[in-house]
Coordinates of C-alpha atoms and ligand atoms in Angstrom, one line a residue:
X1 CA 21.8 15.0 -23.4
X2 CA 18.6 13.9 -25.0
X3 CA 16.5 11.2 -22.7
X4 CA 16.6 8.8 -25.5
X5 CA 20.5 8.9 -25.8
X6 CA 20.5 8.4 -22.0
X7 CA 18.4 5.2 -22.1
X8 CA 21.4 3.3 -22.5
X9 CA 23.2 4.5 -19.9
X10 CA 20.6 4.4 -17.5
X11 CA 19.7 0.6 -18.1
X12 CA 23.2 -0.1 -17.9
X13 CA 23.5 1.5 -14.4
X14 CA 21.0 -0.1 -13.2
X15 CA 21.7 -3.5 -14.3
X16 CA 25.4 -2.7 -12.6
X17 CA 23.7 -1.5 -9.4
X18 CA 21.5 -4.5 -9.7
X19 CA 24.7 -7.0 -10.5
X20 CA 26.9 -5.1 -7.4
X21 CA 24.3 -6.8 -4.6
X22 CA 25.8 -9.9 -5.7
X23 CA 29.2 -8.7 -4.3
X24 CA 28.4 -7.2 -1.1
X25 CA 25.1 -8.9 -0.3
X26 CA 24.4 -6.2 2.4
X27 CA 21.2 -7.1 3.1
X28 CA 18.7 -5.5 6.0
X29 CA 16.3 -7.3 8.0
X30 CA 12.8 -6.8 8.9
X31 CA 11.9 -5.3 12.5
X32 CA 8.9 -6.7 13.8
X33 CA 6.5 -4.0 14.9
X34 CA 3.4 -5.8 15.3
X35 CA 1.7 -9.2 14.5
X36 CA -1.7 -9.6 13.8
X37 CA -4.5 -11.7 14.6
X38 CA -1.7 -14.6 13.7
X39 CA -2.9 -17.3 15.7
X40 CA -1.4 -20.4 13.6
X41 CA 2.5 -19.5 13.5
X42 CA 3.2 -21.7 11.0
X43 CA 0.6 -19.9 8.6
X44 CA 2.0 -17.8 6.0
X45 CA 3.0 -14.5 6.9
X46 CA 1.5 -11.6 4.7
X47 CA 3.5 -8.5 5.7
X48 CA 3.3 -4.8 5.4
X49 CA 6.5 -3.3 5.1
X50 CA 7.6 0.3 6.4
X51 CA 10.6 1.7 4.2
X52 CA 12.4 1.5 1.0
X53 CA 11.0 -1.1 -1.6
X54 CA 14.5 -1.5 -2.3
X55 CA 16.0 -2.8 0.8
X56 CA 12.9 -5.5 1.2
X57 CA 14.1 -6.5 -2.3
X58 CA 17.4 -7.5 -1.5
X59 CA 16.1 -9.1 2.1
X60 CA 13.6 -11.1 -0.1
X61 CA 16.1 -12.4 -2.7
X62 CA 18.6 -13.3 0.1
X63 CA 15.1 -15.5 1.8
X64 CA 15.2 -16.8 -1.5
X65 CA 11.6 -15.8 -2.1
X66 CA 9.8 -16.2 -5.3
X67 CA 6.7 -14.1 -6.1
X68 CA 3.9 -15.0 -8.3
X69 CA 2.8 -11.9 -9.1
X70 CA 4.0 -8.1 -9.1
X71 CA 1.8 -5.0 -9.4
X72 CA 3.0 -2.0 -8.9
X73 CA 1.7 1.5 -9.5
X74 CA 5.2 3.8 -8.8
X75 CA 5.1 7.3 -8.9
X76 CA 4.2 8.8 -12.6
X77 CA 6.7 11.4 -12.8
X78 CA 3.6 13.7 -12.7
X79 CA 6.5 16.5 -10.7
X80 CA 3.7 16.9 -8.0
X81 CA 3.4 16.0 -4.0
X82 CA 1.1 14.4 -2.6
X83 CA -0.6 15.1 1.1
X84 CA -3.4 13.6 2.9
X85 CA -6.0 15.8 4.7
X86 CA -6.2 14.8 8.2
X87 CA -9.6 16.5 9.4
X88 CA -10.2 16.4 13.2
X89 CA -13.0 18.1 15.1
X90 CA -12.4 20.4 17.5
X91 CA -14.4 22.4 20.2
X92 CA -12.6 24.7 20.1
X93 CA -11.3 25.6 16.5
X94 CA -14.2 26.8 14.5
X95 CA -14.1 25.4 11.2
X96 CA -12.9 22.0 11.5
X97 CA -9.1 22.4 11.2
X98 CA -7.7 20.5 8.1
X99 CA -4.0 19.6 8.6
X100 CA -2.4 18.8 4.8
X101 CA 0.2 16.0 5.4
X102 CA 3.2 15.3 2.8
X103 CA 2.4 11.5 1.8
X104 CA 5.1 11.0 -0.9
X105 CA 7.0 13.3 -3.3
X106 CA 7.1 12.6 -7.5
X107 CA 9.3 15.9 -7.9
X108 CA 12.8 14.6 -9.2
X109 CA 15.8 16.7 -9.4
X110 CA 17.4 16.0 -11.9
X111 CA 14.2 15.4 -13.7
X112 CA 13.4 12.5 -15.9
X113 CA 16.5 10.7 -15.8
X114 CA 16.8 10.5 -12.1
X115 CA 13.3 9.0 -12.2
X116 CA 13.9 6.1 -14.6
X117 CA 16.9 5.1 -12.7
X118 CA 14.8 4.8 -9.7
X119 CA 12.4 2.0 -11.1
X120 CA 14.9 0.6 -13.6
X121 CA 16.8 -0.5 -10.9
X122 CA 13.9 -1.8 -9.2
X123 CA 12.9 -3.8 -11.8
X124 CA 15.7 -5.9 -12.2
X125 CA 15.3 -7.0 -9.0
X126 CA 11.5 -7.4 -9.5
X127 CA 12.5 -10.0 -12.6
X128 CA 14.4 -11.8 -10.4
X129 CA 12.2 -11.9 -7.8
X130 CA 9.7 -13.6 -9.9
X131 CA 8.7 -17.5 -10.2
X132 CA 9.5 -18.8 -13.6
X133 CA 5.4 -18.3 -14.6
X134 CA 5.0 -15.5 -12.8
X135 CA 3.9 -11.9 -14.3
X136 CA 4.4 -7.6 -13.3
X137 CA 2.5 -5.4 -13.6
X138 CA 3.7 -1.4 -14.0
X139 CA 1.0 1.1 -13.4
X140 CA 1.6 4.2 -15.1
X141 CA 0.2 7.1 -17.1
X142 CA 1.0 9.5 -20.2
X143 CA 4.3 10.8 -18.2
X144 CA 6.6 8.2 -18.4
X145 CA 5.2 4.7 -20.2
X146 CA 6.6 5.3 -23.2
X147 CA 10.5 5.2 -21.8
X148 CA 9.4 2.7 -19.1
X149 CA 8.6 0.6 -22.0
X150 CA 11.2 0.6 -23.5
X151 CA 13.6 -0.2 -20.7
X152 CA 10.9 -3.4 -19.8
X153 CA 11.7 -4.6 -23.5
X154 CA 15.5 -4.4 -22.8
X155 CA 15.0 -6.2 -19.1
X156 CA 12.0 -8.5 -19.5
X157 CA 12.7 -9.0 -23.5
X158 CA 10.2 -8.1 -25.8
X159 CA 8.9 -11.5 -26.1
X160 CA 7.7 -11.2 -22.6
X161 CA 5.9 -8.0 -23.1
X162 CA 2.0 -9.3 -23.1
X163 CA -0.6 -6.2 -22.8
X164 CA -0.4 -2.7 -22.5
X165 CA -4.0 -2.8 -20.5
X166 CA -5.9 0.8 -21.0
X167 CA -7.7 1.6 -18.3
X168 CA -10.1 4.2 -18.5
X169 CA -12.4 6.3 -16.4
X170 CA -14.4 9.4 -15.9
X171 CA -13.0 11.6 -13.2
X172 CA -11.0 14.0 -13.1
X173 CA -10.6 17.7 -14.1
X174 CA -10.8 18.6 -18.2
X175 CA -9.3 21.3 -19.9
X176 CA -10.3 22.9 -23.4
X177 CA -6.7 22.6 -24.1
X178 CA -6.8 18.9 -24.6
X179 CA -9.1 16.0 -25.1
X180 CA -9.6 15.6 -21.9
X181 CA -6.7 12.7 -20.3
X182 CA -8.9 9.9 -19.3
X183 CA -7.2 6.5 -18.8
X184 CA -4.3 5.2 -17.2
X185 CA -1.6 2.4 -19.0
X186 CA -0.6 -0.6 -17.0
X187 CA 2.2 -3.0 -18.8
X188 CA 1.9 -6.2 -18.3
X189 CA 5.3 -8.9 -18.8
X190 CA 5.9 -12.4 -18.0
X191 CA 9.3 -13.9 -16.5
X192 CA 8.9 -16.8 -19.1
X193 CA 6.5 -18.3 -22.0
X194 CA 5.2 -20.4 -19.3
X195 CA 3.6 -18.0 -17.2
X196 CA 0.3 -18.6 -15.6
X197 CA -2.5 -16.9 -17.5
X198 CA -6.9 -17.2 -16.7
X199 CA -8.8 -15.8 -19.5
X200 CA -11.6 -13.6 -17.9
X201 CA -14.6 -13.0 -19.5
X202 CA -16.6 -9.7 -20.2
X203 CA -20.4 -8.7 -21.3
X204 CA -20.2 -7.7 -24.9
X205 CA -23.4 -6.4 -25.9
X206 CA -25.6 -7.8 -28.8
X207 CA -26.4 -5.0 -31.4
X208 CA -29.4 -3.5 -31.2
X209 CA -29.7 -5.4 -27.6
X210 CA -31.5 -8.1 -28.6
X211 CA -31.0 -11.9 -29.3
X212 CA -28.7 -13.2 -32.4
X213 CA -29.5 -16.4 -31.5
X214 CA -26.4 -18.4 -33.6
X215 CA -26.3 -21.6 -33.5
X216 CA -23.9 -22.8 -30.1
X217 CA -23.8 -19.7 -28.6
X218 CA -25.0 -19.1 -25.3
X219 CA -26.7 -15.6 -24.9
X220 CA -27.7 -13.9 -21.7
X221 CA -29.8 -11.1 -20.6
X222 CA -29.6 -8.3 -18.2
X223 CA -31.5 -5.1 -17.4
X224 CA -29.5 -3.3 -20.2
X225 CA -30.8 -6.2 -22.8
X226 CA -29.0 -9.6 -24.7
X227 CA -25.0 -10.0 -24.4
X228 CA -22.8 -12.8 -24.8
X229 CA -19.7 -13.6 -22.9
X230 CA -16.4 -12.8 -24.7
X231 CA -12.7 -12.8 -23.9
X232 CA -11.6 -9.6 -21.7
X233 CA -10.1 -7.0 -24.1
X234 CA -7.2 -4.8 -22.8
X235 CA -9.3 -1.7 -22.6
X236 CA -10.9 -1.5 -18.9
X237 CA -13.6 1.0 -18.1
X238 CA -13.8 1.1 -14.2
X239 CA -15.0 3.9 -12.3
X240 CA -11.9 5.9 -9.9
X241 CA -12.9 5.1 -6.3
X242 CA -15.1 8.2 -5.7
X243 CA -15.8 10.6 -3.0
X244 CA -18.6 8.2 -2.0
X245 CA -16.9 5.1 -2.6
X246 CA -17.4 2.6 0.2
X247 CA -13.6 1.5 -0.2
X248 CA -12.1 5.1 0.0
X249 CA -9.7 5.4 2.7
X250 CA -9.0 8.5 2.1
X251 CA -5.2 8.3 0.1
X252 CA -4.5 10.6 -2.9
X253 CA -3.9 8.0 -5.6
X254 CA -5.7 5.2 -4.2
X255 CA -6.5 2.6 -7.1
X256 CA -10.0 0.6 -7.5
X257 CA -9.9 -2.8 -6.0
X258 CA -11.9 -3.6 -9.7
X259 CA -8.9 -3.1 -11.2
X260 CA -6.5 -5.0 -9.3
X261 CA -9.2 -8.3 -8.8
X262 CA -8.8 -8.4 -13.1
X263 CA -5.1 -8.7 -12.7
X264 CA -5.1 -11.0 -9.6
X265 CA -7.8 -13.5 -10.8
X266 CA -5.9 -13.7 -14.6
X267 CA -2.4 -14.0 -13.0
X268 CA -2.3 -15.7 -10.1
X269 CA -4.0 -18.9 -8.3
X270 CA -5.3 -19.2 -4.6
X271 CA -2.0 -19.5 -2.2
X272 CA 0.2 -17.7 -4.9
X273 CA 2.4 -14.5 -3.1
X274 CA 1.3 -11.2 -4.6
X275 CA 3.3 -8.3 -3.8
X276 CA 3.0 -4.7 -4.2
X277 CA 6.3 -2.6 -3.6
X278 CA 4.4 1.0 -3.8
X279 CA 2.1 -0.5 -1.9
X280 CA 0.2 3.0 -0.5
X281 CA -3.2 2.1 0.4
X282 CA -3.1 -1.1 0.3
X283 CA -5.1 -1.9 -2.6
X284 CA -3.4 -5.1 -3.7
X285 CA -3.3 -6.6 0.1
X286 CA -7.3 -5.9 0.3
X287 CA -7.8 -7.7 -3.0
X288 CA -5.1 -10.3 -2.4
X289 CA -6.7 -11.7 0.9
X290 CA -10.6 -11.3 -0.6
X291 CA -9.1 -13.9 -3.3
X292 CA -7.2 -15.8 -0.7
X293 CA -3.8 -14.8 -2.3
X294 CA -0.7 -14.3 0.0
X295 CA 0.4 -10.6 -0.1
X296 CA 3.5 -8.2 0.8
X297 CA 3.2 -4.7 0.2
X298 CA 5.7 -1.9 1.3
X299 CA 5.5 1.6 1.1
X300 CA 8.1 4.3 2.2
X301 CA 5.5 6.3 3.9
X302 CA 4.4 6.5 7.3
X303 CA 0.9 7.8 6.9
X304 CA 0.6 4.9 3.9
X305 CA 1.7 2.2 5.9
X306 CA -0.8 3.7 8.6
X307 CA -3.6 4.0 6.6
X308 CA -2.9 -0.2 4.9
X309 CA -2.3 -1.0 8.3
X310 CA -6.1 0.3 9.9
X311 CA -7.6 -0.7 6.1
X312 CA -6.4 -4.5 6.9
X313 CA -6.8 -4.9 10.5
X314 CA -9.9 -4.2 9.3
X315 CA -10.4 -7.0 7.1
X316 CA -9.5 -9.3 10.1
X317 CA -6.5 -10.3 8.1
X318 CA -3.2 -12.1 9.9
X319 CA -0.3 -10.4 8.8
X320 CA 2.7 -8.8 10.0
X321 CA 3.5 -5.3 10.3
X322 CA 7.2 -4.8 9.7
X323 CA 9.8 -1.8 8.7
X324 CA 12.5 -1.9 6.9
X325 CA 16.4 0.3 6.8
X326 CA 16.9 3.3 8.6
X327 CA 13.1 4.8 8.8
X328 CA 12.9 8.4 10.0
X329 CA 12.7 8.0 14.1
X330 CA 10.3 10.9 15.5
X331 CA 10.7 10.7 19.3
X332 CA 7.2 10.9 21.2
X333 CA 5.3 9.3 24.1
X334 CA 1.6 7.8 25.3
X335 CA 1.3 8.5 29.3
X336 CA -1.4 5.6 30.4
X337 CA -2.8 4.0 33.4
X338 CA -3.2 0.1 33.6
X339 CA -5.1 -1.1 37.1
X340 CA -6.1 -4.2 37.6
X341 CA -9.8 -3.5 38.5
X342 CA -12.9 -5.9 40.3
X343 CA -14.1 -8.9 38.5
X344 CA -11.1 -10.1 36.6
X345 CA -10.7 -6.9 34.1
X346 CA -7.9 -4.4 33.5
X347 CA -8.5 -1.1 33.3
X348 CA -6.1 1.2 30.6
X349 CA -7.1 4.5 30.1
X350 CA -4.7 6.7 27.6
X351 CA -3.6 9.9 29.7
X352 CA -1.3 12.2 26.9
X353 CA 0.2 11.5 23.7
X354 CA 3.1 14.0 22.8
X355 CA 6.1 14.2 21.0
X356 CA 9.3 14.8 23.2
X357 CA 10.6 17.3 21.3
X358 CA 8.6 20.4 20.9
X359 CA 10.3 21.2 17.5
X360 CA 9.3 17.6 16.4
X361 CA 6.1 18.2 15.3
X362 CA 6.2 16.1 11.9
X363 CA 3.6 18.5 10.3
X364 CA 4.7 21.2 8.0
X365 CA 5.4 25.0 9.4
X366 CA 2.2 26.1 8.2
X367 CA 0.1 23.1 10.0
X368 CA 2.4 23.5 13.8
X369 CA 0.1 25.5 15.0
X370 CA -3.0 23.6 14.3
X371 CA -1.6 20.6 15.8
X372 CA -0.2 22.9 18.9
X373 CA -4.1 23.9 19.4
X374 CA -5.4 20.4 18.9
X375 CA -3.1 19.2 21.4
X376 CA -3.8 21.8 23.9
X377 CA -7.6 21.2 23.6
X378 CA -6.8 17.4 23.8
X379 CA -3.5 15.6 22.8
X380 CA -5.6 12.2 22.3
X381 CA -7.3 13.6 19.2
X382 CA -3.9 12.6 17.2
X383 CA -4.7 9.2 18.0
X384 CA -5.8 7.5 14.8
X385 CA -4.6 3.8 16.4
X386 CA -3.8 1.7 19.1
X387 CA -3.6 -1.7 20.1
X388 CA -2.8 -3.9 23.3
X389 CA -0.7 -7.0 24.0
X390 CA -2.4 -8.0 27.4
X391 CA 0.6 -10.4 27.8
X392 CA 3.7 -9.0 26.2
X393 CA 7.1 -11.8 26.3
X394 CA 9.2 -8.9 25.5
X395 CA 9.4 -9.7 21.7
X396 CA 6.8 -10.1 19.6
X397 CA 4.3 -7.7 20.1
X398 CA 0.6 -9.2 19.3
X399 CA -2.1 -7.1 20.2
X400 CA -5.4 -9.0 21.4
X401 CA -6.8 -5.7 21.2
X402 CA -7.1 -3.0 18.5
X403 CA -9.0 0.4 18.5
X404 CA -9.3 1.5 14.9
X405 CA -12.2 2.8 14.1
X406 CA -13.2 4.6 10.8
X407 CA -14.3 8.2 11.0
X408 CA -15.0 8.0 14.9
X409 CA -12.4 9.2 17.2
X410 CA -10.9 5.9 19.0
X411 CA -11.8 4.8 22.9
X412 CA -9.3 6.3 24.7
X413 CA -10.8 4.4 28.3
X414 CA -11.4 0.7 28.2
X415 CA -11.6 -2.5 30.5
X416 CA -10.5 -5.9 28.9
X417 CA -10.6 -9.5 30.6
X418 CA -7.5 -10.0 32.9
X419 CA -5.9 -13.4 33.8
X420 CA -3.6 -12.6 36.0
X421 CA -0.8 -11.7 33.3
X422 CA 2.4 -9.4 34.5
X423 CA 3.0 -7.1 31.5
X424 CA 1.0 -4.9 29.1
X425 CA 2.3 -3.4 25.9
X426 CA 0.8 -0.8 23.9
X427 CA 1.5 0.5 20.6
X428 CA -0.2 3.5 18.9
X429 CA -0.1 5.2 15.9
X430 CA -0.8 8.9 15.3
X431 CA -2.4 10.6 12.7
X432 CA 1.1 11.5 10.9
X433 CA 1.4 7.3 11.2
X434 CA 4.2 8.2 14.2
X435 CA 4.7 4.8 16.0
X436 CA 4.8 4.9 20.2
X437 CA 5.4 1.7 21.7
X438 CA 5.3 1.0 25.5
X439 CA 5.4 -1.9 27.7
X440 CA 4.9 -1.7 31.6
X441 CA 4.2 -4.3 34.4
X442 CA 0.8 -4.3 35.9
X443 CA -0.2 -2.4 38.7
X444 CA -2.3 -4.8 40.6
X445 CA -5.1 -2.9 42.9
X446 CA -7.2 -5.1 43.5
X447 CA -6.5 -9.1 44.9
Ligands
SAM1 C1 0.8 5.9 -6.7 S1 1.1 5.5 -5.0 C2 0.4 3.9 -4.8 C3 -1.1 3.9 -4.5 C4 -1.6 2.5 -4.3 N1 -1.6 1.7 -5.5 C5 -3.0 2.6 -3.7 O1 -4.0 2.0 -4.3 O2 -3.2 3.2 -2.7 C6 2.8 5.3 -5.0 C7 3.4 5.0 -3.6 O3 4.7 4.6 -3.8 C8 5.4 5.0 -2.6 N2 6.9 5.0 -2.9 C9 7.6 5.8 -3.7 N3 8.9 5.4 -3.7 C10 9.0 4.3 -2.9 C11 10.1 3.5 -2.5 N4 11.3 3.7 -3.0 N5 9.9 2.5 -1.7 C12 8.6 2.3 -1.2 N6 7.5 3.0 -1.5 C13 7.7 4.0 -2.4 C14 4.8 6.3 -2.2 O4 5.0 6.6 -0.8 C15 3.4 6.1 -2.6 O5 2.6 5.8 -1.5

C-alpha cells in the first residue's frame, strides 16, 4: 500500500493508542538518580529524563503538567545510525584509540510507515500536553516533513499551523547530483488562536548600503553599512555548530543554540516550562536556562543523557537527573577508598571501574578490544563523570561535589572538607553514559 493511502490508518492508530491511556492509565514514575545544585526545594525542578519520551508523557499528563512550549527535533527518517567517537589517550596504544559508540538508530523496519506512527502518536500527547497558548515545534528535514505535515494539520488543525521556518546553513557534504541540500524545515503549530507570540526583529540591509533616510524610520549602521530593523522572516541563516564551535559537545546532530533562542524568545515568557522530548545534547535545556525558562528534556540514550547531563552541570544549573521505564541495566562497579584524613578533610581516591560481567562490555564487537586494552592500561580512563554526596540520607542523592571536566581526564584522588558525616555516596558515569552508584559508611582514621 501507497504511504499516502496509509495516512489514514496511521493517524487513526495513533489517535486510538493515544485515546487507550485513558483506560488503563498505566503510568511509570520517575527514579531519582541525582539532584543538582538544588538548594531551594521548593524551586522548580528542571529535569533530564533517561528513557522513552513516551512514558514521561503519560507520567506528565497524569501530574497534570502543562507545557508552554515544545521543540523537538525526532529522528529524520534519514535510515542511518548514529555513534559518538569517544577518543581517549593512551600510553600505550599508539594512535589515540577511537571507540565509535551507537547513540541512537533512524533505521526503521518496516520503513516509513513504522516511522510516522512513532511521532504521530507522540504528538497527540504533545497537543495535550500543551497550555491553551502554548506552541511545538517539529524539527525535520527533506525525508519526512511533507507526511509529517500533513498528519500536524489532521491533529493540530490547519488553522493552527503558523510557519514552516527554513533554516538554512552552509555545511555539509555536496554532490554534483543535486543542488546541494542545505536547510532544514521546522513546523511550527499553536494549541489555540490565543497562543503566545513575540515578534523578533532582524537586520535588513538598505540597498546599496547606505541611508534611505524616510521619513519615521529609524536606520542603523554597522560595519557591513545602513540597515533597518524589520519583522523576522521564516527563512533562518545560522551557521551548524562547527568543529570549532565553542558550544560543541561533541553529539552527531547537535542543533545551534541560535536557533533554539529564536524559537524560545518568540514563544515563550521567563518562568514558562519548555520541554524537549529528543532532547540529545541538550540544546533546548542550555538555551532554556540562559533565558531563564524552566526546561525538561528526555532522551532514550545513555551517552545523550551523559553528555546533557556534563553540558548542564556545567552551566551551574539546578535540575534533576531522572530515568524513566525499564532502561537497559549494564551491571558494573567503582572500587574506592574514603579515609577520613588530618585537618578535617576526607580523602576518596577511585581504585577500579569495571563491569561485572566480562561479556558486558556495552561497546560494539569491533570496539571490545580497545576498551579491554584501555582498561588494562588503566580502567579509570572510562571515567567521563563522577560526583559525591558527602552526606548521603539514603534517598536522594545530591552530590556537593562533581568532577566533570571537558577534554581533561577527571581527578580520580581528591580531599574535600569533612564534618564529621557517617556516609558517602558516589555516583559515576562512564564514557558509554553507564551509571555506578555506591554508598558506604566512613572509615574514620584519624580522631
Ligand atoms: C536529532 S537527535 C536530537 C539532537 C538535539 N536536538 C541536540 O541538539 O543535541 C534525536 C534524539 O532523539 C532521541 N530519541 C529517539 N527516539 C526517542 C524516544 N522514543 N524517546 C526519547 N528519545 C528518543 C535519540 O536518542 C536522539 O538523541
Amino acid at each position: 500500500m501507497r504511504i499516502l493511502e496509509k495516512l489514514p490508518q496511521i493517524l487513526e492508530e495513533s489517535q486510538n493508542n493515544y485515546e487507550r491511556h485513558f483506560k488503563s492509565y498505566e503510568v511509570e514514575e520517575l527514579t531519582l538518580q541525582e539532584r543538582i545544585h538544588l538548594k531551594d526545594h521548593a524551586e522548580y525542578k528542571n529535569k533530564i529524563v533517561q528513557g522513552d519520551n513516551l512514558e514521561l508523557m503519560k507520567h506528565l499528563l497524569k501530574e497534570k503538567i502543562k507545557i508552554n512550549l515544545i521543540y523537538i527535533d525526532p529522528p529524520f527518517f534519514s535510515k542511518s545510525d548514529y555513534k559518538v567517537n569517544i577518543k581517549k589517550a593512551s600510553d600505550k596504544i599508539e594512535s589515540i584509540p577511537v571507540i565509535e559508540q551507537f547513540a541512537y538508530k533512524d533505521t526503521w523496519k518496516e520503513g516509513m510507515a513504522d516511522y510516522l506512527k512513532m511521532l504521530c502518536t507522540r504528538l497527540f500527547y504533545m497537543k495535550d500536553l500543551l497550555s491553551e497558548t502554548g506552541s511545538i515545534f517539529v524539527h525535520l528535514d527533506r525525508h519526512s516533513v511533507h507526511y509529517v505535515k500533513v498528519l500536524m494539520d489532521e491533529i493540530f488543525g490547519q488553522d493552527h499551523f503558523i510557519n514552516e521556518i527554513i533554516w538554512s546553513y552552509k555545511s555539509g557534504g555536496v554532490s554534483k547530483r543535486y543542488f546541494a541540500r542545505k536547510h532544514d524545515t521546522v513546523l511550527f503549530y499553536s494549541k489555540s488562536e490565543n497562543y503566545h507570540f513575540e515578534c523578533l526583529k532582524e537586520k535588513s540591509y538598505n540597498r546599496g548600503l547606505k541611508p534611505y533616510k524616510f521619513k519615521g524610520v529609524t536606520e542603523y549602521q554597522d560595519e557591513n553599512g545602513w540597515y533597518t530593523l524589520v519583522s523576522m522572516k521564516d527563512v533562518w541563516h545560522l551557521d551548524m555548530v562547527g568543529r570549532t564551535s565553542g558550544e560543541r559537545v561533541n553529539y552527531a546532530t547537535q542543533k545551534p543554540e541560535a536557533l533554539l533562542e529564536r524559537i524560545l524568545l518568540a514563544c515563550s515568557s521567563e518562568g514558562d516550562i519548555c520541554v524537549d522530548f529528543f532532547g540529545g545534547s541538550g540544546t533546548l535545556a542550555s538555551v532554556a536556562s540562559k533565558l531563564k525558562r524552566k526546561w525538561i528534556i528526555c532522551d532514550m540514550g545513555k551517552i545523550a543523557c551523559m553528555i546533557a547531563h556534563k553540558r548542564m552541570v556545567l552551566k551551574g544549573v539546578a535540575y534533576d537527573m531522572c530515568a524513566i521505564g525499564n532502561t537497559e541495566k549494564v551491571e558494573s562497579f567503582i572500587d574506592f577508598t574514603a579515609e577520613v584524613a588530618d585537618k578535617g578533610k576526607l580523602h576518596i581516591s577511585l581504585d577500579r571501574y569495571g563491569y561485572k560481567n566480562d561479556n558486558e562490555i556495552p561497546a560494539s564487537p569491533k570496539y571490545q578490544e580497545t576498551v579491554k586494552a584501555l582498561m588494562e592500561e588503566d580502567s579509570l580512563k572510562l571515567i567521563e563523570y563522577w560526583s559525591v554526596d558527602m552526606d548521603y540520607d539514603g534517598h536522594e542523592f545530591k552530590p556537593s561535589w562533581i568532577s566533570c571536566q571537558e577534554s581533561k581526564e577527571v581527578v580520580t584522588d581528591i580531599l574535600l572538607d569533612y564534618l564529621a558525616q557517617e556516609r558517602i555516596a558516589i555516583r559515576v558515569l562512564d564514557v558509554f553514559g553507564i551509571e555506578t552508584f555506591v554508598n558506604q559508611n566512613i572509615i574514620k582514621e584519624v580522631e
